[in-house]
């Protein structure tokens, strides 16, 4: 059996900033495997994606949500 783990599409530093905000589209975020360019080696990327999504959400909630309250 073969299992594909497609990655990329909205890569960090290109389509998105380092926190998953899509450049040029306020309020639009990517927090999944689309942020990862290339591959995670021969490993299933699920833990990498989960850690990246958690990091992005912590930063998005702290910076965007709190700045919108003012």
PDB file of N, CA and C in Angstrom:
ATOM      1  N   UNK A   1       0.841  -1.181   0.000  1.00  0.00           N
ATOM      2  CA  UNK A   1       0.000   0.000   0.000  1.00  0.00           C
ATOM      3  C   UNK A   1       0.887   1.245   0.000  1.00  0.00           C
ATOM      4  N   UNK A   2       0.421   2.239  -0.705  1.00  0.00           N
ATOM      5  CA  UNK A   2       1.134   3.505  -0.796  1.00  0.00           C
ATOM      6  C   UNK A   2       0.253   4.601  -0.232  1.00  0.00           C
ATOM      7  N   UNK A   3       0.860   5.474   0.528  1.00  0.00           N
ATOM      8  CA  UNK A   3       0.118   6.596   1.102  1.00  0.00           C
ATOM      9  C   UNK A   3       0.834   7.884   0.750  1.00  0.00           C
ATOM     10  N   UNK A   4       0.161   8.786   0.089  1.00  0.00           N
ATOM     11  CA  UNK A   4       0.758  10.063  -0.291  1.00  0.00           C
ATOM     12  C   UNK A   4       0.462  11.105   0.778  1.00  0.00           C
ATOM     13  N   UNK A   5       1.411  11.984   0.986  1.00  0.00           N
ATOM     14  CA  UNK A   5       1.236  13.085   1.923  1.00  0.00           C
ATOM     15  C   UNK A   5       1.567  14.376   1.190  1.00  0.00           C
ATOM     16  N   UNK A   6       0.639  14.875   0.382  1.00  0.00           N
ATOM     17  CA  UNK A   6       0.940  16.072  -0.399  1.00  0.00           C
ATOM     18  C   UNK A   6       1.174  17.288   0.503  1.00  0.00           C
ATOM     19  N   UNK A   7       2.200  18.043   0.173  1.00  0.00           N
ATOM     20  CA  UNK A   7       2.554  19.231   0.926  1.00  0.00           C
ATOM     21  C   UNK A   7       2.745  20.384  -0.049  1.00  0.00           C
ATOM     22  N   UNK A   8       2.735  21.582   0.481  1.00  0.00           N
ATOM     23  CA  UNK A   8       2.990  22.761  -0.331  1.00  0.00           C
ATOM     24  C   UNK A   8       1.717  23.364  -0.884  1.00  0.00           C
ATOM     25  N   UNK A   9       1.872  24.476  -1.559  1.00  0.00           N
ATOM     26  CA  UNK A   9       0.727  25.158  -2.160  1.00  0.00           C
ATOM     27  C   UNK A   9       0.594  26.575  -1.640  1.00  0.00           C
ATOM     28  N   UNK A  10       0.857  26.774  -0.372  1.00  0.00           N
ATOM     29  CA  UNK A  10       0.829  28.108   0.249  1.00  0.00           C
ATOM     30  C   UNK A  10       2.029  28.190   1.193  1.00  0.00           C
ATOM     31  N   UNK A  11       3.195  28.110   0.621  1.00  0.00           N
ATOM     32  CA  UNK A  11       4.438  27.923   1.364  1.00  0.00           C
ATOM     33  C   UNK A  11       4.799  29.127   2.233  1.00  0.00           C
ATOM     34  N   UNK A  12       5.302  28.822   3.434  1.00  0.00           N
ATOM     35  CA  UNK A  12       5.795  29.852   4.351  1.00  0.00           C
ATOM     36  C   UNK A  12       6.857  30.702   3.660  1.00  0.00           C
ATOM     37  N   UNK A  13       6.732  32.009   3.833  1.00  0.00           N
ATOM     38  CA  UNK A  13       7.713  32.917   3.265  1.00  0.00           C
ATOM     39  C   UNK A  13       7.472  33.272   1.812  1.00  0.00           C
ATOM     40  N   UNK A  14       6.583  32.561   1.148  1.00  0.00           N
ATOM     41  CA  UNK A  14       6.257  32.870  -0.247  1.00  0.00           C
ATOM     42  C   UNK A  14       4.811  33.359  -0.329  1.00  0.00           C
ATOM     43  N   UNK A  15       3.861  32.469  -0.172  1.00  0.00           N
ATOM     44  CA  UNK A  15       2.443  32.850  -0.214  1.00  0.00           C
ATOM     45  C   UNK A  15       1.950  33.337   1.144  1.00  0.00           C
ATOM     46  N   UNK A  16       2.621  32.872   2.201  1.00  0.00           N
ATOM     47  CA  UNK A  16       2.215  33.207   3.575  1.00  0.00           C
ATOM     48  C   UNK A  16       3.405  33.740   4.351  1.00  0.00           C
ATOM     49  N   UNK A  17       3.108  34.525   5.406  1.00  0.00           N
ATOM     50  CA  UNK A  17       4.191  34.917   6.298  1.00  0.00           C
ATOM     51  C   UNK A  17       4.488  33.751   7.232  1.00  0.00           C
ATOM     52  N   UNK A  18       5.422  33.934   8.160  1.00  0.00           N
ATOM     53  CA  UNK A  18       5.844  32.830   9.018  1.00  0.00           C
ATOM     54  C   UNK A  18       4.773  32.393  10.016  1.00  0.00           C
ATOM     55  N   UNK A  19       3.676  33.136  10.111  1.00  0.00           N
ATOM     56  CA  UNK A  19       2.579  32.766  11.000  1.00  0.00           C
ATOM     57  C   UNK A  19       1.366  32.231  10.249  1.00  0.00           C
ATOM     58  N   UNK A  20       1.487  32.010   8.950  1.00  0.00           N
ATOM     59  CA  UNK A  20       0.399  31.433   8.164  1.00  0.00           C
ATOM     60  C   UNK A  20      -0.587  32.439   7.606  1.00  0.00           C
ATOM     61  N   UNK A  21      -0.306  33.743   7.737  1.00  0.00           N
ATOM     62  CA  UNK A  21      -1.193  34.764   7.163  1.00  0.00           C
ATOM     63  C   UNK A  21      -0.939  34.833   5.655  1.00  0.00           C
ATOM     64  N   UNK A  22      -1.998  34.723   4.857  1.00  0.00           N
ATOM     65  CA  UNK A  22      -1.841  34.790   3.405  1.00  0.00           C
ATOM     66  C   UNK A  22      -1.549  36.234   3.027  1.00  0.00           C
ATOM     67  N   UNK A  23      -0.454  36.424   2.311  1.00  0.00           N
ATOM     68  CA  UNK A  23      -0.024  37.774   1.925  1.00  0.00           C
ATOM     69  C   UNK A  23      -1.061  38.434   1.027  1.00  0.00           C
ATOM     70  N   UNK A  24      -1.433  39.670   1.360  1.00  0.00           N
ATOM     71  CA  UNK A  24      -2.370  40.432   0.550  1.00  0.00           C
ATOM     72  C   UNK A  24      -3.838  40.125   0.806  1.00  0.00           C
ATOM     73  N   UNK A  25      -4.132  39.271   1.788  1.00  0.00           N
ATOM     74  CA  UNK A  25      -5.516  38.897   2.086  1.00  0.00           C
ATOM     75  C   UNK A  25      -5.718  38.898   3.598  1.00  0.00           C
ATOM     76  N   UNK A  26      -6.069  40.050   4.136  1.00  0.00           N
ATOM     77  CA  UNK A  26      -6.237  40.199   5.582  1.00  0.00           C
ATOM     78  C   UNK A  26      -7.306  39.240   6.116  1.00  0.00           C
ATOM     79  N   UNK A  27      -6.994  38.558   7.189  1.00  0.00           N
ATOM     80  CA  UNK A  27      -7.939  37.648   7.821  1.00  0.00           C
ATOM     81  C   UNK A  27      -7.976  36.251   7.222  1.00  0.00           C
ATOM     82  N   UNK A  28      -7.120  35.972   6.236  1.00  0.00           N
ATOM     83  CA  UNK A  28      -7.068  34.644   5.625  1.00  0.00           C
ATOM     84  C   UNK A  28      -5.781  33.956   6.077  1.00  0.00           C
ATOM     85  N   UNK A  29      -5.921  32.752   6.610  1.00  0.00           N
ATOM     86  CA  UNK A  29      -4.797  32.023   7.186  1.00  0.00           C
ATOM     87  C   UNK A  29      -4.724  30.618   6.616  1.00  0.00           C
ATOM     88  N   UNK A  30      -3.497  30.086   6.558  1.00  0.00           N
ATOM     89  CA  UNK A  30      -3.271  28.697   6.185  1.00  0.00           C
ATOM     90  C   UNK A  30      -2.507  28.063   7.342  1.00  0.00           C
ATOM     91  N   UNK A  31      -3.035  26.994   7.897  1.00  0.00           N
ATOM     92  CA  UNK A  31      -2.373  26.340   9.031  1.00  0.00           C
ATOM     93  C   UNK A  31      -2.384  24.817   8.860  1.00  0.00           C
ATOM     94  N   UNK A  32      -1.995  24.372   7.678  1.00  0.00           N
ATOM     95  CA  UNK A  32      -1.952  22.930   7.421  1.00  0.00           C
ATOM     96  C   UNK A  32      -0.708  22.586   6.608  1.00  0.00           C
ATOM     97  N   UNK A  33      -0.698  21.439   5.996  1.00  0.00           N
ATOM     98  CA  UNK A  33       0.458  20.969   5.243  1.00  0.00           C
ATOM     99  C   UNK A  33       0.804  21.807   4.032  1.00  0.00           C
ATOM    100  N   UNK A  34      -0.085  22.683   3.622  1.00  0.00           N
ATOM    101  CA  UNK A  34       0.207  23.563   2.489  1.00  0.00           C
ATOM    102  C   UNK A  34       1.362  24.513   2.793  1.00  0.00           C
ATOM    103  N   UNK A  35       1.645  24.744   4.064  1.00  0.00           N
ATOM    104  CA  UNK A  35       2.733  25.643   4.450  1.00  0.00           C
ATOM    105  C   UNK A  35       4.118  25.043   4.249  1.00  0.00           C
ATOM    106  N   UNK A  36       4.196  23.734   4.135  1.00  0.00           N
ATOM    107  CA  UNK A  36       5.485  23.042   4.086  1.00  0.00           C
ATOM    108  C   UNK A  36       5.894  22.791   2.637  1.00  0.00           C
ATOM    109  N   UNK A  37       7.023  23.381   2.264  1.00  0.00           N
ATOM    110  CA  UNK A  37       7.528  23.177   0.912  1.00  0.00           C
ATOM    111  C   UNK A  37       8.356  21.901   0.863  1.00  0.00           C
ATOM    112  N   UNK A  38       8.183  21.115  -0.147  1.00  0.00           N
ATOM    113  CA  UNK A  38       8.976  19.898  -0.305  1.00  0.00           C
ATOM    114  C   UNK A  38       8.412  18.740   0.475  1.00  0.00           C
ATOM    115  N   UNK A  39       9.230  18.149   1.343  1.00  0.00           N
ATOM    116  CA  UNK A  39       8.784  16.981   2.092  1.00  0.00           C
ATOM    117  C   UNK A  39       9.317  17.032   3.513  1.00  0.00           C
ATOM    118  N   UNK A  40       8.846  16.120   4.331  1.00  0.00           N
ATOM    119  CA  UNK A  40       9.357  15.978   5.693  1.00  0.00           C
ATOM    120  C   UNK A  40      10.223  14.723   5.775  1.00  0.00           C
ATOM    121  N   UNK A  41      10.887  14.427   4.710  1.00  0.00           N
ATOM    122  CA  UNK A  41      11.714  13.218   4.653  1.00  0.00           C
ATOM    123  C   UNK A  41      10.838  12.009   4.393  1.00  0.00           C
ATOM    124  N   UNK A  42      11.167  10.915   4.983  1.00  0.00           N
ATOM    125  CA  UNK A  42      10.385   9.698   4.791  1.00  0.00           C
ATOM    126  C   UNK A  42       9.356   9.504   5.890  1.00  0.00           C
ATOM    127  N   UNK A  43       9.174  10.506   6.717  1.00  0.00           N
ATOM    128  CA  UNK A  43       8.248  10.406   7.845  1.00  0.00           C
ATOM    129  C   UNK A  43       6.872  10.965   7.492  1.00  0.00           C
ATOM    130  N   UNK A  44       5.859  10.413   8.117  1.00  0.00           N
ATOM    131  CA  UNK A  44       4.516  10.961   8.001  1.00  0.00           C
ATOM    132  C   UNK A  44       4.545  12.384   8.582  1.00  0.00           C
ATOM    133  N   UNK A  45       4.043  13.380   7.854  1.00  0.00           N
ATOM    134  CA  UNK A  45       4.160  14.766   8.303  1.00  0.00           C
ATOM    135  C   UNK A  45       3.123  15.206   9.340  1.00  0.00           C
ATOM    136  N   UNK A  46       2.321  14.310   9.857  1.00  0.00           N
ATOM    137  CA  UNK A  46       1.210  14.719  10.720  1.00  0.00           C
ATOM    138  C   UNK A  46       1.658  15.472  11.970  1.00  0.00           C
ATOM    139  N   UNK A  47       2.732  15.035  12.618  1.00  0.00           N
ATOM    140  CA  UNK A  47       3.204  15.738  13.819  1.00  0.00           C
ATOM    141  C   UNK A  47       3.811  17.098  13.468  1.00  0.00           C
ATOM    142  N   UNK A  48       4.513  17.161  12.344  1.00  0.00           N
ATOM    143  CA  UNK A  48       5.072  18.439  11.893  1.00  0.00           C
ATOM    144  C   UNK A  48       3.958  19.430  11.587  1.00  0.00           C
ATOM    145  N   UNK A  49       2.923  18.980  10.911  1.00  0.00           N
ATOM    146  CA  UNK A  49       1.791  19.837  10.575  1.00  0.00           C
ATOM    147  C   UNK A  49       1.068  20.281  11.840  1.00  0.00           C
ATOM    148  N   UNK A  50       0.841  19.369  12.770  1.00  0.00           N
ATOM    149  CA  UNK A  50       0.154  19.718  14.021  1.00  0.00           C
ATOM    150  C   UNK A  50       0.953  20.748  14.820  1.00  0.00           C
ATOM    151  N   UNK A  51       2.270  20.572  14.908  1.00  0.00           N
ATOM    152  CA  UNK A  51       3.110  21.518  15.646  1.00  0.00           C
ATOM    153  C   UNK A  51       3.128  22.878  14.963  1.00  0.00           C
ATOM    154  N   UNK A  52       3.219  22.883  13.648  1.00  0.00           N
ATOM    155  CA  UNK A  52       3.212  24.136  12.896  1.00  0.00           C
ATOM    156  C   UNK A  52       1.880  24.860  13.053  1.00  0.00           C
ATOM    157  N   UNK A  53       0.774  24.122  12.974  1.00  0.00           N
ATOM    158  CA  UNK A  53      -0.552  24.721  13.132  1.00  0.00           C
ATOM    159  C   UNK A  53      -0.731  25.296  14.535  1.00  0.00           C
ATOM    160  N   UNK A  54      -0.262  24.583  15.541  1.00  0.00           N
ATOM    161  CA  UNK A  54      -0.379  25.080  16.916  1.00  0.00           C
ATOM    162  C   UNK A  54       0.437  26.356  17.105  1.00  0.00           C
ATOM    163  N   UNK A  55       1.646  26.381  16.570  1.00  0.00           N
ATOM    164  CA  UNK A  55       2.485  27.574  16.660  1.00  0.00           C
ATOM    165  C   UNK A  55       1.823  28.754  15.957  1.00  0.00           C
ATOM    166  N   UNK A  56       1.332  28.525  14.744  1.00  0.00           N
ATOM    167  CA  UNK A  56       0.667  29.601  13.997  1.00  0.00           C
ATOM    168  C   UNK A  56      -0.546  30.130  14.758  1.00  0.00           C
ATOM    169  N   UNK A  57      -1.362  29.244  15.286  1.00  0.00           N
ATOM    170  CA  UNK A  57      -2.581  29.686  15.980  1.00  0.00           C
ATOM    171  C   UNK A  57      -2.250  30.463  17.249  1.00  0.00           C
ATOM    172  N   UNK A  58      -1.240  30.045  17.986  1.00  0.00           N
ATOM    173  CA  UNK A  58      -0.826  30.804  19.170  1.00  0.00           C
ATOM    174  C   UNK A  58      -0.451  32.223  18.788  1.00  0.00           C
ATOM    175  N   UNK A  59       0.331  32.357  17.739  1.00  0.00           N
ATOM    176  CA  UNK A  59       0.803  33.680  17.311  1.00  0.00           C
ATOM    177  C   UNK A  59      -0.320  34.498  16.691  1.00  0.00           C
ATOM    178  N   UNK A  60      -1.188  33.864  15.899  1.00  0.00           N
ATOM    179  CA  UNK A  60      -2.305  34.584  15.270  1.00  0.00           C
ATOM    180  C   UNK A  60      -3.263  35.094  16.334  1.00  0.00           C
ATOM    181  N   UNK A  61      -3.620  34.233  17.269  1.00  0.00           N
ATOM    182  CA  UNK A  61      -4.554  34.663  18.324  1.00  0.00           C
ATOM    183  C   UNK A  61      -3.967  35.771  19.183  1.00  0.00           C
ATOM    184  N   UNK A  62      -2.695  35.658  19.500  1.00  0.00           N
ATOM    185  CA  UNK A  62      -2.054  36.676  20.332  1.00  0.00           C
ATOM    186  C   UNK A  62      -1.949  38.005  19.600  1.00  0.00           C
ATOM    187  N   UNK A  63      -1.462  37.986  18.383  1.00  0.00           N
ATOM    188  CA  UNK A  63      -1.197  39.235  17.655  1.00  0.00           C
ATOM    189  C   UNK A  63      -2.433  39.818  16.980  1.00  0.00           C
ATOM    190  N   UNK A  64      -3.172  39.007  16.237  1.00  0.00           N
ATOM    191  CA  UNK A  64      -4.293  39.536  15.458  1.00  0.00           C
ATOM    192  C   UNK A  64      -5.524  39.798  16.315  1.00  0.00           C
ATOM    193  N   UNK A  65      -5.870  38.851  17.137  1.00  0.00           N
ATOM    194  CA  UNK A  65      -7.082  38.985  17.946  1.00  0.00           C
ATOM    195  C   UNK A  65      -6.944  40.116  18.956  1.00  0.00           C
ATOM    196  N   UNK A  66      -5.810  40.185  19.635  1.00  0.00           N
ATOM    197  CA  UNK A  66      -5.618  41.221  20.628  1.00  0.00           C
ATOM    198  C   UNK A  66      -5.486  42.596  19.993  1.00  0.00           C
ATOM    199  N   UNK A  67      -4.890  42.685  18.807  1.00  0.00           N
ATOM    200  CA  UNK A  67      -4.753  43.985  18.157  1.00  0.00           C
ATOM    201  C   UNK A  67      -6.083  44.483  17.611  1.00  0.00           C
ATOM    202  N   UNK A  68      -7.029  43.592  17.336  1.00  0.00           N
ATOM    203  CA  UNK A  68      -8.350  43.999  16.843  1.00  0.00           C
ATOM    204  C   UNK A  68      -9.278  44.482  17.948  1.00  0.00           C
ATOM    205  N   UNK A  69      -8.924  44.254  19.201  1.00  0.00           N
ATOM    206  CA  UNK A  69      -9.760  44.693  20.309  1.00  0.00           C
ATOM    207  C   UNK A  69      -9.662  46.188  20.554  1.00  0.00           C
ATOM    208  N   UNK A  70      -8.574  46.777  20.133  1.00  0.00           N
ATOM    209  CA  UNK A  70      -8.364  48.211  20.381  1.00  0.00           C
ATOM    210  C   UNK A  70      -9.262  49.077  19.551  1.00  0.00           C
TER     211      UNK A  70
END
